[in-house]
Coordinates of C-alpha atoms in Angstrom, one line a residue:
K2 CA 10.4 -13.6 9.5
E3 CA 13.2 -16.5 9.9
L4 CA 16.1 -14.4 8.3
R5 CA 14.9 -11.2 10.5
E6 CA 15.0 -13.4 13.7
K7 CA 18.1 -14.7 12.5
E8 CA 19.6 -11.4 12.3
I9 CA 18.2 -10.1 15.6
K10 CA 19.7 -13.4 17.3
S11 CA 23.3 -12.7 15.9
L12 CA 23.1 -9.0 16.8
K13 CA 22.0 -9.7 20.4
R14 CA 24.8 -12.2 20.5
S15 CA 27.3 -10.0 19.1
F16 CA 26.1 -7.4 21.3
I17 CA 26.3 -9.4 24.6
I18 CA 29.6 -10.7 24.1
S19 CA 31.0 -7.3 22.9
L20 CA 29.4 -5.6 26.1
I21 CA 31.2 -8.7 28.3
F22 CA 34.6 -7.8 26.9
T23 CA 33.8 -3.7 26.9
I24 CA 32.9 -3.3 30.6
P25 CA 36.5 -4.2 32.1
L26 CA 37.8 -1.7 29.7
F27 CA 35.4 1.2 30.4
S28 CA 36.0 0.6 33.9
A29 CA 39.8 0.9 33.5
M30 CA 39.4 4.2 32.2
F31 CA 38.1 5.3 35.8
F32 CA 41.2 3.3 37.6
H33 CA 43.2 5.2 35.1
M34 CA 41.9 8.7 35.8
A35 CA 42.0 8.0 39.5
G36 CA 45.9 7.1 39.2
I37 CA 45.1 3.7 40.5
H38 CA 47.0 0.8 38.6
N39 CA 45.6 -2.8 38.4
I40 CA 45.3 -5.4 35.8
L41 CA 42.6 -3.5 34.3
T42 CA 44.9 -0.6 33.4
N43 CA 47.5 -2.9 31.8
G44 CA 48.0 -2.3 28.3
Y45 CA 48.4 -5.8 27.0
F46 CA 45.4 -7.1 29.2
Q47 CA 43.2 -4.2 27.3
L48 CA 44.6 -5.3 24.1
L49 CA 43.5 -8.7 24.8
L50 CA 39.9 -7.5 25.5
A51 CA 39.8 -5.0 22.8
T52 CA 40.8 -7.2 20.0
P53 CA 37.8 -9.7 19.7
V54 CA 35.6 -6.6 20.0
Q55 CA 37.1 -4.9 17.2
F56 CA 37.9 -7.8 14.8
I57 CA 35.3 -10.3 15.7
M58 CA 32.2 -8.4 16.7
G59 CA 33.3 -5.4 14.8
F60 CA 33.9 -7.7 11.4
R61 CA 30.6 -6.5 9.8
F62 CA 31.5 -3.2 9.8
Y63 CA 34.8 -3.9 8.0
K64 CA 32.9 -6.3 5.5
G65 CA 30.3 -3.6 5.0
A66 CA 32.8 -1.0 4.4
Y67 CA 34.9 -3.1 1.9
K68 CA 31.7 -3.8 -0.1
S69 CA 30.7 -0.1 -0.2
L70 CA 34.2 1.1 -1.4
R71 CA 34.4 -1.8 -3.9
G72 CA 30.9 -0.6 -5.2
G73 CA 32.4 3.2 -5.5
G74 CA 30.7 4.6 -2.6
A75 CA 31.1 5.1 1.2
N76 CA 28.7 4.3 3.7
M77 CA 28.3 4.4 7.7
D78 CA 30.4 1.1 8.0
V79 CA 33.4 3.1 6.4
L80 CA 33.1 5.8 9.2
V81 CA 32.8 3.2 11.9
A82 CA 35.7 1.1 10.6
M83 CA 37.9 4.1 10.0
G84 CA 37.0 5.8 13.4
T85 CA 37.5 2.7 15.6
S86 CA 40.5 1.5 13.7
A87 CA 42.2 4.9 14.1
A88 CA 41.7 4.7 18.3
Y89 CA 42.5 0.7 18.3
F90 CA 45.8 1.0 15.9
Y91 CA 47.0 4.2 17.7
S92 CA 46.6 2.6 21.1
L93 CA 48.5 -0.6 19.8
Y94 CA 51.4 1.8 18.6
N95 CA 51.6 3.5 22.1
L96 CA 51.6 0.0 23.9
L97 CA 54.4 -1.1 21.6
V98 CA 56.5 2.2 22.2
G99 CA 55.7 2.3 25.8
I100 CA 53.4 5.4 26.0
H101 CA 50.7 4.6 28.6
E102 CA 47.9 6.5 26.6
Y103 CA 45.4 3.9 25.6
Y104 CA 42.1 4.4 23.9
F105 CA 41.0 0.9 23.4
E106 CA 38.1 1.4 25.4
A107 CA 36.7 4.2 22.9
S108 CA 36.8 1.9 20.1
A109 CA 35.2 -1.3 21.9
V110 CA 32.6 1.2 23.6
I111 CA 31.7 2.7 19.9
I112 CA 31.4 -0.7 18.5
T113 CA 29.2 -2.1 21.4
L114 CA 26.9 1.0 21.2
I115 CA 26.4 0.7 17.6
L116 CA 25.7 -2.9 18.0
L117 CA 23.2 -2.1 20.6
G118 CA 21.4 0.4 18.3
K119 CA 21.5 -1.9 15.3
T120 CA 20.0 -4.7 17.6
F121 CA 17.2 -2.2 18.4
E122 CA 16.8 -1.1 15.0
A123 CA 16.3 -4.7 13.8
I124 CA 13.5 -5.2 16.3
A125 CA 11.8 -2.2 15.3
K126 CA 12.0 -2.9 11.6
G127 CA 10.7 -6.4 12.5
R128 CA 7.4 -4.6 13.8
T129 CA 7.2 -2.6 10.4
S130 CA 6.3 -5.9 8.2
E131 CA 3.5 -7.2 10.6
A132 CA 1.1 -6.5 7.9
I133 CA 2.6 -9.1 5.6
K134 CA 2.4 -11.4 8.6
K135 CA -1.4 -10.5 9.3
L136 CA -2.1 -11.3 5.5
M137 CA -0.2 -14.5 5.6
G138 CA -1.8 -15.5 8.8
L139 CA -5.2 -15.3 6.7
Q140 CA -4.3 -18.5 4.8
P141 CA -5.5 -21.9 6.2
K142 CA -2.7 -24.4 6.8
T143 CA -4.6 -27.6 5.3
A144 CA -7.2 -28.4 2.6
R145 CA -9.7 -31.4 2.7
V146 CA -8.9 -32.8 -0.8
I147 CA -10.9 -35.8 -2.3
K148 CA -8.7 -38.2 -4.1
D149 CA -10.2 -41.4 -5.4
G150 CA -13.3 -40.8 -3.7
V151 CA -11.9 -40.5 -0.3
E152 CA -11.5 -37.1 1.7
M153 CA -8.3 -36.5 3.1
D154 CA -6.5 -33.3 4.8
I155 CA -3.3 -32.3 3.2
P156 CA -0.9 -29.5 3.9
I157 CA -2.2 -26.6 1.5
E158 CA 1.4 -26.5 -0.1
E159 CA 0.5 -29.8 -1.7
V160 CA -2.8 -28.7 -3.2
Q161 CA -2.6 -29.0 -6.9
I162 CA -4.5 -27.3 -9.7
G163 CA -7.7 -29.5 -10.7
D164 CA -8.0 -31.1 -7.0
V165 CA -11.5 -31.2 -5.9
I166 CA -11.9 -29.7 -2.4
V167 CA -14.7 -29.9 0.3
V168 CA -15.3 -26.9 2.2
R169 CA -17.8 -27.0 5.3
P170 CA -19.7 -24.0 7.1
G171 CA -17.4 -21.9 8.9
E172 CA -14.1 -23.0 7.4
K173 CA -11.7 -21.1 5.5
I174 CA -11.4 -21.6 1.5
P175 CA -7.8 -22.8 1.2
V176 CA -7.0 -21.9 -2.5
D177 CA -8.8 -20.1 -5.5
G178 CA -11.1 -22.0 -7.6
V179 CA -14.7 -22.8 -9.2
I180 CA -17.7 -24.2 -7.4
I181 CA -18.5 -27.5 -9.0
E182 CA -21.3 -28.9 -6.4
G183 CA -23.4 -27.1 -3.6
N184 CA -24.0 -23.1 -3.0
S185 CA -23.1 -21.1 -0.1
S186 CA -22.6 -17.3 1.1
I187 CA -18.9 -16.5 1.7
D188 CA -17.6 -13.6 3.6
E189 CA -15.2 -12.0 1.3
S190 CA -14.6 -8.9 3.5
M191 CA -10.7 -9.7 3.5
I192 CA -10.6 -9.1 0.0
T193 CA -13.3 -6.5 -0.7
G194 CA -13.9 -4.9 2.3
E195 CA -17.8 -5.7 1.8
S196 CA -19.2 -7.0 5.3
I197 CA -22.2 -8.7 3.6
P198 CA -21.5 -12.3 2.6
V199 CA -21.7 -13.1 -1.3
D200 CA -24.1 -15.7 -2.4
K201 CA -22.3 -18.6 -4.6
S202 CA -23.4 -21.5 -6.5
V203 CA -22.1 -23.7 -9.2
G204 CA -19.9 -22.0 -11.6
D205 CA -18.8 -19.1 -9.4
E206 CA -15.3 -18.4 -8.4
V207 CA -14.1 -18.4 -5.0
I208 CA -10.9 -16.7 -3.4
G209 CA -8.6 -18.5 -1.1
A210 CA -8.6 -17.5 2.6
T211 CA -12.1 -16.0 2.4
I212 CA -14.5 -17.7 4.9
N213 CA -17.4 -19.8 4.1
K214 CA -20.6 -18.6 6.0
F215 CA -23.5 -21.0 5.7
G216 CA -23.3 -24.1 3.1
S217 CA -21.1 -27.0 2.0
F218 CA -19.9 -26.9 -1.4
K219 CA -17.1 -28.7 -3.5
F220 CA -15.0 -26.7 -5.7
K221 CA -12.1 -27.3 -8.1
A222 CA -8.7 -25.4 -7.6
T223 CA -7.7 -23.0 -10.4
K224 CA -5.0 -21.3 -8.8
V225 CA -2.5 -22.5 -6.0
G226 CA 0.6 -21.4 -4.5
K227 CA 1.9 -18.5 -5.5
D228 CA -0.7 -17.6 -7.8
T229 CA -3.6 -17.2 -5.5
V230 CA -5.1 -13.7 -5.1
L231 CA -3.7 -13.6 -1.4
S232 CA -0.4 -14.7 -2.4
Q233 CA -0.3 -12.1 -5.2
I234 CA -1.4 -9.4 -2.7
V235 CA 1.3 -10.4 -0.3
K236 CA 4.0 -10.4 -3.1
M237 CA 3.0 -6.8 -4.0
V238 CA 3.1 -5.8 -0.3
E239 CA 6.9 -7.5 -0.2
E240 CA 7.8 -5.7 -3.5
A241 CA 6.6 -2.5 -2.2
Q242 CA 8.2 -2.8 1.1
S243 CA 11.7 -3.4 -0.4
S244 CA 11.4 -0.6 -3.3
K245 CA 13.1 2.6 -3.3
A246 CA 11.2 6.0 -3.5
P247 CA 12.6 8.8 -5.2
V248 CA 13.1 10.6 -1.8
Q249 CA 15.3 7.6 -0.8
R250 CA 17.5 7.9 -3.8
L251 CA 18.0 11.6 -2.9
A252 CA 19.3 10.3 0.5
D253 CA 21.4 7.7 -0.6
K254 CA 23.0 10.4 -3.0
I255 CA 23.6 12.8 -0.1
S256 CA 25.1 10.1 1.9
G257 CA 27.7 9.3 -1.0
I258 CA 28.7 13.0 -0.8
F259 CA 28.4 13.5 2.8
V260 CA 30.8 10.6 3.8
P261 CA 33.9 11.8 1.8
V262 CA 33.2 15.0 3.4
V263 CA 33.2 14.0 6.7
I264 CA 36.5 12.0 6.3
V265 CA 38.1 15.3 5.0
I266 CA 36.8 17.4 8.2
A267 CA 38.3 14.4 10.3
L268 CA 41.5 14.7 8.6
I269 CA 41.6 18.4 8.8
T270 CA 40.6 18.4 12.7
F271 CA 43.4 15.7 13.4
S272 CA 46.0 17.8 11.2
I273 CA 45.2 21.0 13.1
Y274 CA 45.8 19.6 16.5
A275 CA 48.4 17.4 15.9
F276 CA 50.6 19.5 13.6
V277 CA 49.6 23.0 14.5
R278 CA 48.9 22.8 18.4
G279 CA 51.3 19.7 18.5
D280 CA 48.8 17.8 20.3
F281 CA 48.7 14.2 18.6
N282 CA 46.2 12.5 21.2
T283 CA 43.6 15.0 21.3
G284 CA 43.9 15.5 17.5
L285 CA 43.1 11.6 17.0
I286 CA 40.5 11.3 19.6
N287 CA 38.5 14.4 18.2
A288 CA 38.9 13.1 14.6
V289 CA 37.4 9.6 15.9
A290 CA 34.6 11.6 17.4
V291 CA 33.7 13.4 14.1
L292 CA 33.9 9.9 12.1
V293 CA 31.6 8.5 14.7
I294 CA 29.1 11.0 15.2
A295 CA 28.7 11.7 11.6
C296 CA 27.6 8.1 10.6
P297 CA 24.8 8.6 8.2
C298 CA 22.9 5.4 9.4
A299 CA 19.9 7.4 10.6
L300 CA 19.8 9.0 7.4
G301 CA 19.8 5.5 5.6
L302 CA 16.9 4.5 7.8
A303 CA 14.8 7.6 7.4
T304 CA 13.1 6.4 4.2
P305 CA 12.6 2.9 4.1
T306 CA 11.3 2.4 7.6
A307 CA 8.8 4.8 7.0
I308 CA 8.0 3.3 3.3
M309 CA 7.6 -0.5 5.1
V310 CA 5.1 0.8 7.7
G311 CA 3.3 3.1 5.0
T312 CA 2.9 0.3 2.5
G313 CA 2.1 -2.1 5.2
K314 CA -0.6 0.2 6.8
G315 CA -2.3 0.7 3.4
A316 CA -2.4 -3.2 3.1
E317 CA -4.2 -3.8 6.2
N318 CA -6.5 -1.0 5.0
G319 CA -7.2 -2.7 1.5
I320 CA -4.8 -0.5 -0.2
L321 CA -1.8 -2.0 -2.1
F322 CA 0.9 0.5 -3.3
K323 CA 2.9 -1.3 -6.1
S324 CA 6.1 0.4 -4.9
G325 CA 7.4 3.2 -2.5
E326 CA 7.6 5.5 -5.6
H327 CA 3.8 5.3 -5.8
L328 CA 3.2 6.0 -2.4
E329 CA 5.4 9.1 -2.8
R330 CA 3.7 10.4 -6.0
A331 CA 0.2 10.0 -4.6
H332 CA 1.3 12.7 -2.3
E333 CA 2.5 15.0 -5.5
M334 CA -1.1 14.5 -6.9
K335 CA -2.8 18.0 -8.0
A336 CA -5.8 16.3 -10.2
I337 CA -7.5 13.1 -10.1
V338 CA -9.9 11.7 -12.8
F339 CA -12.7 9.4 -12.0
D340 CA -14.2 6.9 -14.4
K341 CA -18.1 7.1 -13.9
T342 CA -19.6 3.5 -14.4
G343 CA -18.3 1.1 -11.7
T344 CA -16.2 3.6 -9.9
I345 CA -18.4 6.6 -8.9
T346 CA -21.6 4.5 -9.8
K347 CA -22.5 0.6 -8.7
G348 CA -22.4 -0.2 -12.5
E349 CA -25.8 -1.8 -12.2
P350 CA -28.8 0.2 -13.6
E351 CA -31.8 0.1 -11.1
V352 CA -35.5 1.2 -11.7
T353 CA -35.8 4.7 -10.0
D354 CA -39.5 5.8 -11.2
I355 CA -42.4 4.2 -12.4
I356 CA -44.9 6.9 -13.8
A357 CA -48.5 5.7 -14.9
Y358 CA -50.9 7.4 -16.8
D359 CA -54.7 7.5 -17.3
S360 CA -56.2 4.5 -15.2
M361 CA -53.1 2.4 -15.5
D362 CA -51.9 1.0 -12.2
K363 CA -48.3 1.3 -11.3
E364 CA -47.8 -2.3 -10.4
E365 CA -49.6 -3.5 -13.5
L366 CA -47.2 -1.3 -15.7
L367 CA -44.0 -2.9 -14.0
R368 CA -45.4 -6.5 -14.5
I369 CA -46.3 -5.9 -18.0
S370 CA -43.0 -4.2 -19.0
A371 CA -41.2 -6.9 -17.0
I372 CA -42.9 -9.7 -18.8
V373 CA -42.1 -8.0 -22.3
E374 CA -38.5 -7.3 -21.2
K375 CA -38.1 -11.0 -19.8
T376 CA -36.5 -12.5 -23.0
S377 CA -34.4 -9.2 -23.5
E378 CA -30.6 -9.3 -22.9
H379 CA -30.4 -5.6 -22.5
P380 CA -29.0 -4.3 -18.9
L381 CA -32.0 -1.8 -18.8
G382 CA -34.5 -4.5 -19.6
Q383 CA -32.7 -6.8 -16.9
A384 CA -33.2 -3.9 -14.6
I385 CA -37.1 -3.8 -14.9
V386 CA -37.3 -7.7 -14.5
K387 CA -35.1 -7.6 -11.5
K388 CA -37.3 -4.8 -10.0
A389 CA -40.4 -7.1 -10.8
Q390 CA -39.1 -10.3 -9.2
R391 CA -38.2 -8.2 -6.0
D392 CA -41.9 -6.8 -5.7
N393 CA -42.6 -10.6 -6.1
L394 CA -44.6 -10.0 -9.2
L395 CA -46.0 -13.0 -11.2
L396 CA -44.2 -13.2 -14.7
T397 CA -45.6 -15.3 -17.6
D398 CA -44.2 -15.4 -20.9
P399 CA -45.0 -13.1 -23.8
E400 CA -46.7 -14.9 -26.9
A401 CA -44.4 -13.0 -29.7
F402 CA -41.3 -10.9 -29.1
E403 CA -39.3 -8.6 -31.4
A404 CA -36.2 -6.6 -30.1
I405 CA -35.7 -3.6 -32.2
A406 CA -32.0 -2.6 -32.0
G407 CA -31.3 0.9 -30.5
M408 CA -35.0 1.3 -30.0
G409 CA -36.5 -1.2 -27.6
I410 CA -38.9 -3.9 -27.7
K411 CA -42.3 -4.8 -29.2
A412 CA -44.4 -7.8 -27.9
T413 CA -47.6 -9.5 -28.0
F414 CA -49.2 -10.3 -24.4
E415 CA -52.7 -11.2 -23.6
G416 CA -54.0 -10.0 -27.1
K417 CA -52.4 -6.7 -26.3
T418 CA -49.5 -5.3 -28.5
V419 CA -46.8 -3.8 -26.0
R420 CA -43.9 -1.6 -26.7
V421 CA -41.3 -0.6 -24.4
G422 CA -38.5 1.7 -25.7
N423 CA -37.4 5.4 -26.4
R424 CA -38.7 8.3 -28.4
R425 CA -37.7 7.0 -31.9
L426 CA -39.7 3.6 -31.2
M427 CA -42.8 5.6 -30.5
E428 CA -42.3 7.9 -33.4
E429 CA -41.8 5.0 -35.8
A430 CA -45.1 3.5 -34.6
K431 CA -46.5 7.1 -34.9
I432 CA -47.7 6.8 -31.3
D433 CA -48.3 10.3 -29.7
I434 CA -46.0 11.1 -26.7
G435 CA -47.2 14.6 -25.7
I436 CA -48.7 13.2 -22.5
A437 CA -45.3 12.2 -21.3
E438 CA -42.9 15.0 -22.9
E439 CA -42.9 16.9 -19.8
D440 CA -41.8 13.7 -17.5
L441 CA -39.3 12.6 -20.0
I442 CA -37.5 16.0 -20.1
R443 CA -37.5 15.9 -16.2
L444 CA -36.1 12.6 -15.7
E445 CA -33.3 12.9 -18.6
E446 CA -32.1 16.2 -16.6
E447 CA -31.9 13.9 -13.3
G448 CA -29.5 11.7 -15.3
K449 CA -32.0 9.0 -15.9
T450 CA -32.6 6.8 -19.0
A451 CA -36.4 6.9 -19.4
M452 CA -38.4 4.2 -21.2
L453 CA -41.8 4.7 -22.5
V454 CA -44.5 2.0 -22.6
A455 CA -47.2 1.8 -25.1
I456 CA -50.0 -0.6 -24.7
D457 CA -52.2 -0.7 -28.0
D458 CA -50.6 2.2 -29.5
K459 CA -51.3 4.5 -26.7
I460 CA -48.9 5.8 -24.1
A461 CA -49.4 3.8 -20.7
G462 CA -46.3 5.2 -18.5
I463 CA -42.9 5.6 -18.1
I464 CA -40.2 3.5 -16.3
A465 CA -37.0 5.3 -15.4
V466 CA -33.7 3.3 -15.0
A467 CA -30.4 4.9 -13.7
D468 CA -27.1 3.6 -12.5
S469 CA -27.3 4.3 -8.8
I470 CA -24.2 6.3 -7.0
K471 CA -22.2 4.5 -4.6
E472 CA -22.9 5.0 -0.9
N473 CA -19.8 7.2 -0.3
S474 CA -19.1 8.6 -3.8
K475 CA -20.3 12.0 -2.7
E476 CA -18.6 12.2 0.7
A477 CA -15.2 11.1 -0.8
I478 CA -15.4 13.5 -3.6
K479 CA -16.0 16.2 -1.1
K480 CA -13.0 15.3 1.1
L481 CA -10.8 15.2 -2.1
I482 CA -11.8 18.9 -3.0
D483 CA -11.2 19.9 0.4
M484 CA -7.6 18.3 0.1
G485 CA -7.2 21.0 -2.9
L486 CA -7.5 18.3 -5.6
E487 CA -8.9 19.3 -8.8
V488 CA -11.9 16.5 -9.4
Y489 CA -12.9 15.3 -12.9
M490 CA -15.2 12.6 -14.1
I491 CA -14.8 10.9 -17.6
T492 CA -17.7 8.9 -19.1
G493 CA -19.2 7.9 -22.5
D494 CA -22.7 9.0 -21.2
N495 CA -24.2 12.0 -23.1
K496 CA -23.8 15.5 -21.6
R497 CA -27.1 15.9 -19.9
T498 CA -26.9 12.6 -18.1
A499 CA -23.3 13.1 -17.3
N500 CA -23.8 16.7 -15.9
A501 CA -26.7 15.3 -13.9
I502 CA -24.5 12.6 -12.2
G503 CA -21.6 15.1 -11.9
K504 CA -23.9 17.5 -9.8
Q505 CA -25.1 14.6 -7.8
V506 CA -21.6 13.9 -6.4
G507 CA -20.4 17.7 -6.8
I508 CA -17.9 17.3 -9.8
E509 CA -17.8 20.4 -12.0
N510 CA -15.2 19.2 -14.4
V511 CA -17.3 16.7 -16.4
L512 CA -15.7 14.9 -19.7
A513 CA -18.6 13.3 -21.3
E514 CA -19.2 11.4 -24.7
V515 CA -15.4 9.9 -24.3
L516 CA -14.8 6.6 -25.8
P517 CA -13.1 4.1 -23.8
E518 CA -10.1 4.2 -26.4
N519 CA -9.7 8.0 -25.7
K520 CA -9.8 8.0 -22.0
A521 CA -5.9 7.9 -22.0
E522 CA -5.9 11.0 -24.3
A523 CA -8.1 12.9 -21.8
V524 CA -5.6 12.1 -18.9
E525 CA -2.6 13.2 -21.2
S526 CA -4.3 16.7 -21.7
I527 CA -4.6 17.4 -17.9
K528 CA -1.2 16.5 -17.4
A529 CA -0.2 18.8 -20.2
K530 CA -1.4 21.7 -17.6
G531 CA 1.7 20.6 -15.7
K532 CA -0.3 18.8 -13.1
K533 CA 0.6 15.3 -11.3
V534 CA -2.6 13.4 -12.2
G535 CA -4.2 10.3 -10.7
M536 CA -6.7 8.0 -12.6
V537 CA -9.4 5.8 -10.7
G538 CA -11.0 3.2 -12.7
D539 CA -12.1 -0.4 -12.6
G540 CA -9.0 -1.8 -14.3
I541 CA -10.1 -3.4 -17.5
N542 CA -11.2 -0.9 -20.1
D543 CA -9.4 1.7 -18.3
A544 CA -6.1 0.1 -18.6
P545 CA -4.6 2.6 -20.9
A546 CA -5.8 5.6 -19.0
L547 CA -4.6 4.0 -15.8
A548 CA -1.2 3.5 -17.3
A549 CA -1.0 7.1 -18.7
A550 CA -1.7 8.6 -15.3
D551 CA 1.1 9.4 -12.9
V552 CA -0.9 7.3 -10.2
G553 CA -3.2 4.7 -11.5
F554 CA -5.9 3.5 -8.9
A555 CA -7.5 0.4 -9.8
I556 CA -10.9 0.0 -8.0
G557 CA -12.9 -3.3 -7.5
T558 CA -11.8 -6.7 -6.0
G559 CA -8.2 -6.8 -7.3
T560 CA -8.8 -8.5 -10.8
D561 CA -5.4 -9.4 -12.6
V562 CA -5.7 -6.8 -15.2
A563 CA -6.4 -4.1 -12.3
I564 CA -3.6 -5.4 -10.4
E565 CA -1.2 -5.7 -13.3
T566 CA -1.9 -2.3 -14.8
A567 CA -2.6 0.1 -11.7
D568 CA 0.1 1.6 -9.3
V569 CA -2.6 1.4 -6.3
T570 CA -5.0 -1.4 -6.3
L571 CA -7.8 -0.6 -3.9
M572 CA -9.4 -3.9 -2.7
R573 CA -12.6 -2.3 -1.5
G574 CA -15.1 -0.7 -4.1
D575 CA -15.5 2.0 -1.7
L576 CA -14.1 5.8 -2.7
M577 CA -13.2 6.4 0.6
S578 CA -10.2 4.2 0.1
I579 CA -8.8 6.8 -2.2
V580 CA -9.1 9.4 0.4
T581 CA -7.3 7.2 2.9
A582 CA -4.6 6.4 0.3
I583 CA -3.8 9.9 -0.2
R584 CA -3.8 11.0 3.4
L585 CA -1.6 7.9 4.2
S586 CA 0.6 9.0 1.3
H587 CA 0.9 12.4 3.0
S588 CA 1.4 11.0 6.5
T589 CA 4.4 8.8 5.3
M590 CA 6.0 11.6 3.4
R591 CA 5.7 13.9 6.2
T592 CA 7.1 11.3 8.5
I593 CA 10.3 10.8 5.9
K594 CA 10.7 14.5 5.7
Q595 CA 10.8 14.7 9.8
N596 CA 13.3 11.9 9.5
L597 CA 15.6 13.2 7.4
F598 CA 15.4 16.6 9.0
W599 CA 16.7 15.3 12.3
A600 CA 19.2 13.0 10.7
F601 CA 20.6 16.1 9.0
F602 CA 20.6 18.3 11.8
Y603 CA 22.0 16.0 14.3
N604 CA 24.8 15.5 12.0
S605 CA 25.4 18.9 11.1
V606 CA 25.3 20.1 15.0
G607 CA 27.4 17.2 16.1
I608 CA 30.4 17.4 13.8
P609 CA 31.6 20.9 14.6
F610 CA 31.2 19.9 18.5
A611 CA 33.3 16.9 17.8
A612 CA 35.9 18.7 16.0
L613 CA 36.0 21.2 18.8
G614 CA 36.7 18.5 21.4
F615 CA 33.4 18.9 22.9
L616 CA 32.5 15.1 22.3
N617 CA 34.0 12.2 23.8
P618 CA 34.1 9.4 21.0
M619 CA 32.0 7.2 23.3
I620 CA 29.6 9.6 23.6
A621 CA 29.5 10.4 20.0
G622 CA 28.8 6.6 19.5
A623 CA 26.0 6.6 21.9
A624 CA 24.3 9.8 20.3
M625 CA 24.7 8.1 16.8
A626 CA 22.9 4.8 17.9
F627 CA 20.1 6.7 19.6
S628 CA 19.6 8.8 16.4
S629 CA 19.1 5.6 14.5
V630 CA 16.7 4.1 17.1
S631 CA 14.7 7.7 17.2
V632 CA 14.2 7.6 13.4
V633 CA 12.9 4.0 13.2
T634 CA 10.5 4.8 16.5
N635 CA 9.4 7.9 14.6
S636 CA 8.4 5.8 11.6
L637 CA 6.7 3.3 13.8
R638 CA 4.1 6.2 14.6
L639 CA 2.7 5.7 11.4
R640 CA 1.4 2.3 12.7
K641 CA -1.2 4.5 14.7
F642 CA -2.5 6.0 11.3
K643 CA -6.4 5.6 11.3

């Protein structure tokens, strides 16, 4: 921010000084045309005014031109320096040999107008990185640290790893760490986008810049300074904003060819007028106008300004593009692959159906099953226990307990033998499951995992568990299909369950029974059809597939692995973020194409007009400054993206 403000200040100062010297020169032109001679029309007085503008205010153009030529290229500074120097030195020559034809005002006005354009441009570009400013503003300025048993407020920069920090209700958490005392509810919406506060207690991680809602707690700092989640996000946004997209490299390449071509056109224009028509003055002025109107600075701004606004807008919406290249690539995607667990679904199994047979009561069936599963580590068993706890059922302990790998559980409870598990468990115990067969098939076709409950060797009921689908998965997938994308789902589940979930969310291309290590191969096989492929996963077991895809989207709360592997990190677990990311990519690319079209169109139309003498160099300078400002303004329209 300081650097940019310094640049704006320097440009404003240069412009104002340049303007003070230029106004008398500009006025002299009218006196000269009216045939009135005064001090303003005096050649030496004009030289005195034009020299500081040309070499002090205009020094930045000479410096830029020198650097560009030394690097083996030619940029807009080369054209400005050449054009204004030609007008200045020709006027100086005329003054010394006694010819009263001066063009000092042309070179001074051009430099002044370009400085004005650059000032506007710098102010507008400052507005493109507001996203970073907003992110930085989330961080608190101080932390309340306990040192030698005393609480003291210290600047956030002085917090060290291992410091114990106190956080009271309503305060922002200063840095990342782990709770060591107390518990609370924390609003993590700035990271996850989830508006519901998250309950935290001893041993849980907390993230810097999130807001403590209710309780007080102490935590130990584990990440400070540039290592915190927020700092990593800011760093990523900064890198993305300063990176070049492939389309920008194309613009740079074109500029590199364009500038020498313009110099040749200017020389031809000058030669025709000077040597064929014998009009040296007109030849020089038209050549200067060609050089000035052709400045490709609008071309140079077309891409980076749009990329800055696009990536910044993404960050505001919890979408972090690692670079401009990935923002562009998302626009080219033709297929997208979703991991099922934790991406389309919540990744947490929940009880969906309780079916009781004979005289068994549903609530009693759930209570007995939960007591039996209480000591089990299995996620399906845990889902049953959670459901019973939510229903406020009293859970005692089983008398004897045995887990049978791959089948289920056998336990003794209140003198009864209870078994909870799959068909194989019942078959081994020679229990007839005929009564439940129809329900079992139906539940499996619905994509649920059905567990049979037998009490004293007789089927008492079924409890079905399923990984529930996230709220917006179906809507997001429909929108992606409407955008013309081929949508795939990849999972390790069996075909029947996978197809059932695919059907629920509207995905026809289901890749089932794929092991984590084979996910990358599946992505490669879709790429082999000549399509640009995106992969969406939760970033840890999906790392190889995320890396194999043209664009890897990591979904979740921005874990380190996800941020490292993916090209785009979605801070929210909501699939609508994918739709937003792709739409933002399309909008940004559309803006870049508009910018490039207008920059080229303007140059292409302007050059012949200048060469034929229809454009005064000063008007050319004003038009050039205007074209740069219009390109930046067009990019800033992206800030209205919803």
